[in-house]
Amino acid sequence: MRWLEALLERTPPADDPSVADRMAQAFSAAERSDYASALELWEPLAHSGVARAQNNIGACFAEGLGVEKDLKLAARWLALSAEAGDPVGQRNLAALYFKGDGVEQDYARAAELYRTAAEAGDGPAQDMLSWMLIEGEVAAPDYVEARRWAAAAAEQGIATAMTRLGMIYHNALGVPRDANTAAEWWAKAAERGDADSQAMLGAAFHLGAGVPQDRVAAFALLLRARNGGSALASHYFEAVRGTLAPGEIAEAEARATTPLPGPAP
């Protein structure tokens, strides 16, 4: 989870034009893992009401970064940030309610916070809300809304949302089944290193579903997916390997070790 984030582009308070500069210095220190220096900068800003600084202090308590881990203190700081309208603080507080960390577990409150952050344009919140609406275990299922939020998160480059869109079209969840569109979304996420999309795209190449049949490409993707920890890869791995000659297996193994091309511009 992206707990720590830089200050959103916004006009600093008129009485303190250095807020953005100090936030940037603190975030730079945090990126160097110098959380003590970051906290020294964030603390006075947080006490003066800067919501992103409040979020970042809460994040440090949640993760034990530069301070002893304290989920109750994390929840207090994140609640201040969320109440001040920071979507990152809302998303991070939602995560605590979802897990029951430092607060009593409350899926309804988590969903409410994720939705508020999603409506404010927070990509990870849009992604999580989409997942909740697909799974239907902690929120009422709504495939249309799930697809809408997944698309919004995908526009921000979030690979897991792209994978979910592929699954939505593959499983015909609120849309007609569309193997081509599913494969297109899996390809975008696979380029970004998402292991589950690599597994599903590998299966698509194996079957020729939405892409031309290519079992060497399929096995190369499944190798990447398995190395990336995708449980989905095991569903197809042996079946695909069984169709290949030794030379084709070697070629797939070589492809699987080459750097990913990265997302298309």
Short mmCIF file of C-alpha atoms in Angstrom, two decimals:
data_model
loop_
_atom_site.label_atom_id
_atom_site.label_comp_id
_atom_site.label_asym_id
_atom_site.label_seq_id
_atom_site.Cartn_x
_atom_site.Cartn_y
_atom_site.Cartn_z
CA MET A 1 0.00 0.00 0.00
CA ARG A 2 1.18 3.50 -0.80
CA TRP A 3 0.87 4.94 2.70
CA LEU A 4 3.26 7.86 2.26
CA GLU A 5 2.61 10.34 -0.50
CA ALA A 6 3.73 13.82 -1.44
CA LEU A 7 1.51 16.84 -1.07
CA LEU A 8 -1.02 17.19 -3.84
CA GLU A 9 -0.59 20.19 -6.10
CA ARG A 10 -2.50 22.88 -4.34
CA THR A 11 -2.00 26.46 -3.19
CA PRO A 12 -0.28 26.53 0.23
CA PRO A 13 -2.01 28.50 2.98
CA ALA A 14 -1.57 32.22 2.38
CA ASP A 15 -0.04 32.73 5.82
CA ASP A 16 2.64 30.10 5.23
CA PRO A 17 3.83 29.88 1.61
CA SER A 18 6.63 27.48 2.58
CA VAL A 19 4.28 24.55 3.30
CA ALA A 20 4.76 22.92 -0.09
CA ASP A 21 8.54 23.29 0.17
CA ARG A 22 8.66 21.71 3.62
CA MET A 23 6.36 18.90 2.51
CA ALA A 24 8.66 18.25 -0.45
CA GLN A 25 11.70 18.18 1.83
CA ALA A 26 9.97 15.76 4.19
CA PHE A 27 8.88 13.46 1.38
CA SER A 28 12.40 13.47 -0.04
CA ALA A 29 13.74 12.45 3.38
CA ALA A 30 11.16 9.66 3.60
CA GLU A 31 12.19 8.37 0.17
CA ARG A 32 15.74 8.09 1.59
CA SER A 33 14.27 6.19 4.55
CA ASP A 34 15.22 9.10 6.84
CA TYR A 35 11.89 9.05 8.60
CA ALA A 36 13.17 10.89 11.68
CA SER A 37 13.93 13.96 9.57
CA ALA A 38 10.65 13.62 7.72
CA LEU A 39 8.69 13.46 10.95
CA GLU A 40 10.42 16.56 12.28
CA LEU A 41 9.13 18.43 9.25
CA TRP A 42 5.67 16.85 9.18
CA GLU A 43 4.87 17.27 12.88
CA PRO A 44 4.47 21.07 13.03
CA LEU A 45 2.64 21.03 9.71
CA ALA A 46 0.28 18.34 10.96
CA HIS A 47 -0.43 20.27 14.16
CA SER A 48 -1.19 23.35 12.05
CA GLY A 49 -3.78 21.38 10.09
CA VAL A 50 -2.00 20.24 6.91
CA ALA A 51 -3.99 17.11 6.08
CA ARG A 52 -1.31 15.33 4.02
CA ALA A 53 1.21 15.78 6.85
CA GLN A 54 -1.36 14.28 9.22
CA ASN A 55 -1.74 11.35 6.84
CA ASN A 56 1.99 10.80 6.61
CA ILE A 57 2.45 10.84 10.38
CA GLY A 58 -0.40 8.34 10.63
CA ALA A 59 1.31 6.23 8.00
CA CYS A 60 4.54 6.23 9.99
CA PHE A 61 2.72 5.00 13.10
CA ALA A 62 0.88 2.39 11.02
CA GLU A 63 4.09 1.00 9.54
CA GLY A 64 6.54 1.73 12.36
CA LEU A 65 8.60 4.09 10.22
CA GLY A 66 10.84 6.26 12.40
CA VAL A 67 8.57 5.62 15.39
CA GLU A 68 7.32 2.61 17.28
CA LYS A 69 4.36 1.05 15.50
CA ASP A 70 1.12 2.20 17.13
CA LEU A 71 -2.07 1.50 15.20
CA LYS A 72 -4.28 3.47 17.57
CA LEU A 73 -2.16 6.60 17.11
CA ALA A 74 -2.12 5.89 13.38
CA ALA A 75 -5.91 5.82 13.37
CA ARG A 76 -6.10 9.13 15.26
CA TRP A 77 -3.81 10.92 12.82
CA LEU A 78 -5.46 9.39 9.78
CA ALA A 79 -8.89 10.35 11.10
CA LEU A 80 -7.75 13.98 11.30
CA SER A 81 -6.47 13.81 7.74
CA ALA A 82 -9.63 12.12 6.48
CA GLU A 83 -11.88 14.62 8.22
CA ALA A 84 -9.88 17.44 6.63
CA GLY A 85 -10.72 15.98 3.22
CA ASP A 86 -7.41 14.42 2.17
CA PRO A 87 -8.25 11.45 -0.12
CA VAL A 88 -5.01 9.65 0.78
CA GLY A 89 -5.86 9.95 4.47
CA GLN A 90 -9.37 8.70 3.72
CA ARG A 91 -8.00 5.73 1.82
CA ASN A 92 -5.49 4.84 4.53
CA LEU A 93 -8.07 5.16 7.29
CA ALA A 94 -10.35 2.93 5.22
CA ALA A 95 -7.62 0.30 5.22
CA LEU A 96 -7.51 0.32 9.02
CA TYR A 97 -11.29 -0.13 9.24
CA PHE A 98 -11.16 -2.87 6.63
CA LYS A 99 -8.55 -4.83 8.59
CA GLY A 100 -9.61 -3.82 12.09
CA ASP A 101 -6.18 -2.34 12.80
CA GLY A 102 -6.26 0.18 15.64
CA VAL A 103 -10.03 0.52 15.26
CA GLU A 104 -12.96 -1.86 15.44
CA GLN A 105 -13.35 -3.64 12.11
CA ASP A 106 -16.11 -1.95 10.14
CA TYR A 107 -16.52 -2.88 6.49
CA ALA A 108 -19.32 -0.38 5.94
CA ARG A 109 -17.17 2.48 7.23
CA ALA A 110 -14.24 1.25 5.13
CA ALA A 111 -16.41 1.20 2.00
CA GLU A 112 -17.71 4.69 2.78
CA LEU A 113 -14.18 6.06 3.13
CA TYR A 114 -12.93 4.28 0.01
CA ARG A 115 -15.85 5.70 -1.96
CA THR A 116 -15.20 9.24 -0.69
CA ALA A 117 -11.52 8.97 -1.66
CA ALA A 118 -12.42 7.38 -5.00
CA GLU A 119 -14.82 10.20 -5.83
CA ALA A 120 -11.99 12.64 -5.08
CA GLY A 121 -9.87 10.88 -7.73
CA ASP A 122 -7.62 8.65 -5.61
CA GLY A 123 -6.59 5.76 -7.87
CA PRO A 124 -5.79 3.12 -5.22
CA ALA A 125 -9.13 3.85 -3.52
CA GLN A 126 -10.92 3.47 -6.85
CA ASP A 127 -9.14 0.15 -7.32
CA MET A 128 -10.07 -1.13 -3.86
CA LEU A 129 -13.67 0.01 -4.16
CA SER A 130 -13.91 -1.80 -7.48
CA TRP A 131 -12.60 -5.00 -5.85
CA MET A 132 -15.12 -4.73 -3.00
CA LEU A 133 -18.00 -4.29 -5.45
CA ILE A 134 -16.88 -7.30 -7.49
CA GLU A 135 -16.33 -9.64 -4.55
CA GLY A 136 -19.63 -8.76 -2.90
CA GLU A 137 -18.48 -10.08 0.48
CA VAL A 138 -18.16 -6.81 2.40
CA ALA A 139 -20.33 -4.64 0.15
CA ALA A 140 -23.32 -5.35 -2.05
CA PRO A 141 -22.08 -6.52 -5.47
CA ASP A 142 -22.49 -4.04 -8.29
CA TYR A 143 -20.71 -5.04 -11.48
CA VAL A 144 -21.52 -1.84 -13.34
CA GLU A 145 -20.05 0.33 -10.58
CA ALA A 146 -17.14 -2.07 -10.17
CA ARG A 147 -16.28 -1.70 -13.84
CA ARG A 148 -16.61 2.09 -13.66
CA TRP A 149 -14.19 2.38 -10.74
CA ALA A 150 -11.79 -0.16 -12.22
CA ALA A 151 -11.70 1.87 -15.44
CA ALA A 152 -11.04 5.06 -13.49
CA ALA A 153 -8.15 3.42 -11.62
CA ALA A 154 -6.80 1.88 -14.83
CA GLU A 155 -6.67 5.34 -16.40
CA GLN A 156 -4.23 6.23 -13.62
CA GLY A 157 -2.00 3.29 -14.53
CA ILE A 158 -3.00 0.90 -11.73
CA ALA A 159 -2.26 -2.57 -13.04
CA THR A 160 -4.51 -4.49 -10.65
CA ALA A 161 -7.48 -2.49 -11.94
CA MET A 162 -6.52 -3.41 -15.50
CA THR A 163 -6.39 -7.07 -14.48
CA ARG A 164 -9.84 -6.79 -12.94
CA LEU A 165 -11.23 -5.23 -16.11
CA GLY A 166 -9.88 -8.19 -18.03
CA MET A 167 -11.64 -10.54 -15.59
CA ILE A 168 -14.87 -8.56 -15.89
CA TYR A 169 -14.93 -9.04 -19.67
CA HIS A 170 -13.66 -12.62 -19.43
CA ASN A 171 -16.37 -13.62 -16.94
CA ALA A 172 -19.12 -11.44 -18.48
CA LEU A 173 -19.76 -9.55 -15.24
CA GLY A 174 -22.33 -6.95 -16.22
CA VAL A 175 -21.06 -6.89 -19.82
CA PRO A 176 -21.14 -9.34 -22.73
CA ARG A 177 -18.25 -11.79 -22.70
CA ASP A 178 -15.45 -10.28 -24.80
CA ALA A 179 -12.21 -12.25 -25.12
CA ASN A 180 -10.54 -9.54 -27.17
CA THR A 181 -11.14 -6.78 -24.63
CA ALA A 182 -10.14 -9.09 -21.78
CA ALA A 183 -6.84 -9.89 -23.49
CA GLU A 184 -6.20 -6.21 -24.21
CA TRP A 185 -6.54 -5.32 -20.53
CA TRP A 186 -4.41 -8.26 -19.42
CA ALA A 187 -1.71 -7.25 -21.89
CA LYS A 188 -1.60 -3.73 -20.44
CA ALA A 189 -1.33 -5.02 -16.90
CA ALA A 190 1.18 -7.72 -17.86
CA GLU A 191 3.48 -5.06 -19.31
CA ARG A 192 3.38 -3.38 -15.91
CA GLY A 193 4.44 -6.59 -14.18
CA ASP A 194 1.10 -7.77 -12.80
CA ALA A 195 1.55 -11.51 -12.27
CA ASP A 196 -2.15 -12.44 -12.42
CA SER A 197 -2.55 -10.69 -15.77
CA GLN A 198 0.53 -12.47 -17.05
CA ALA A 199 -1.08 -15.77 -16.05
CA MET A 200 -4.39 -14.96 -17.70
CA LEU A 201 -2.75 -13.63 -20.85
CA GLY A 202 -0.66 -16.79 -20.95
CA ALA A 203 -3.83 -18.86 -20.81
CA ALA A 204 -5.32 -16.70 -23.57
CA PHE A 205 -2.30 -17.35 -25.82
CA HIS A 206 -2.56 -21.06 -25.04
CA LEU A 207 -6.21 -21.17 -26.09
CA GLY A 208 -6.08 -18.51 -28.80
CA ALA A 209 -8.77 -16.57 -26.95
CA GLY A 210 -8.66 -12.90 -27.92
CA VAL A 211 -5.09 -13.27 -29.21
CA PRO A 212 -3.48 -15.55 -31.80
CA GLN A 213 -2.61 -18.97 -30.40
CA ASP A 214 1.07 -19.02 -29.39
CA ARG A 215 2.05 -21.64 -26.84
CA VAL A 216 5.65 -20.46 -26.51
CA ALA A 217 4.41 -16.97 -25.64
CA ALA A 218 1.87 -18.59 -23.33
CA PHE A 219 4.52 -20.53 -21.41
CA ALA A 220 6.85 -17.53 -21.18
CA LEU A 221 4.04 -15.51 -19.60
CA LEU A 222 3.13 -18.32 -17.24
CA LEU A 223 6.76 -18.57 -16.14
CA ARG A 224 6.77 -14.85 -15.37
CA ALA A 225 3.47 -15.18 -13.55
CA ARG A 226 4.65 -18.10 -11.44
CA ASN A 227 7.87 -16.30 -10.56
CA GLY A 228 5.77 -13.28 -9.64
CA GLY A 229 3.70 -15.32 -7.20
CA SER A 230 0.45 -15.67 -9.12
CA ALA A 231 -1.61 -18.63 -7.93
CA LEU A 232 -3.48 -18.48 -11.25
CA ALA A 233 -0.39 -19.65 -13.12
CA SER A 234 -0.61 -23.12 -11.58
CA HIS A 235 -3.99 -23.67 -13.23
CA TYR A 236 -2.44 -23.70 -16.70
CA PHE A 237 1.29 -24.27 -16.21
CA GLU A 238 1.60 -28.03 -16.67
CA ALA A 239 -1.03 -28.18 -19.41
CA VAL A 240 0.89 -25.63 -21.49
CA ARG A 241 4.30 -27.13 -20.81
CA GLY A 242 2.99 -30.52 -21.93
CA THR A 243 2.31 -29.16 -25.42
CA LEU A 244 5.87 -27.91 -25.99
CA ALA A 245 9.01 -29.52 -27.34
CA PRO A 246 12.24 -29.12 -25.32
CA GLY A 247 13.50 -26.39 -27.66
CA GLU A 248 10.26 -24.45 -27.29
CA ILE A 249 10.48 -24.70 -23.51
CA ALA A 250 14.01 -23.32 -23.65
CA GLU A 251 12.85 -20.46 -25.85
CA ALA A 252 10.02 -19.63 -23.46
CA GLU A 253 12.40 -19.72 -20.50
CA ALA A 254 14.71 -17.28 -22.29
CA ARG A 255 11.81 -14.94 -23.07
CA ALA A 256 10.67 -15.05 -19.46
CA THR A 257 14.00 -13.67 -18.26
CA THR A 258 14.15 -10.70 -20.63
CA PRO A 259 13.15 -7.30 -19.22
CA LEU A 260 9.56 -6.30 -19.77
CA PRO A 261 9.11 -3.68 -22.49
CA GLY A 262 7.06 -1.48 -20.17
CA PRO A 263 3.72 0.13 -20.92
CA ALA A 264 3.13 1.71 -24.26
CA PRO A 265 3.06 5.54 -24.19
#
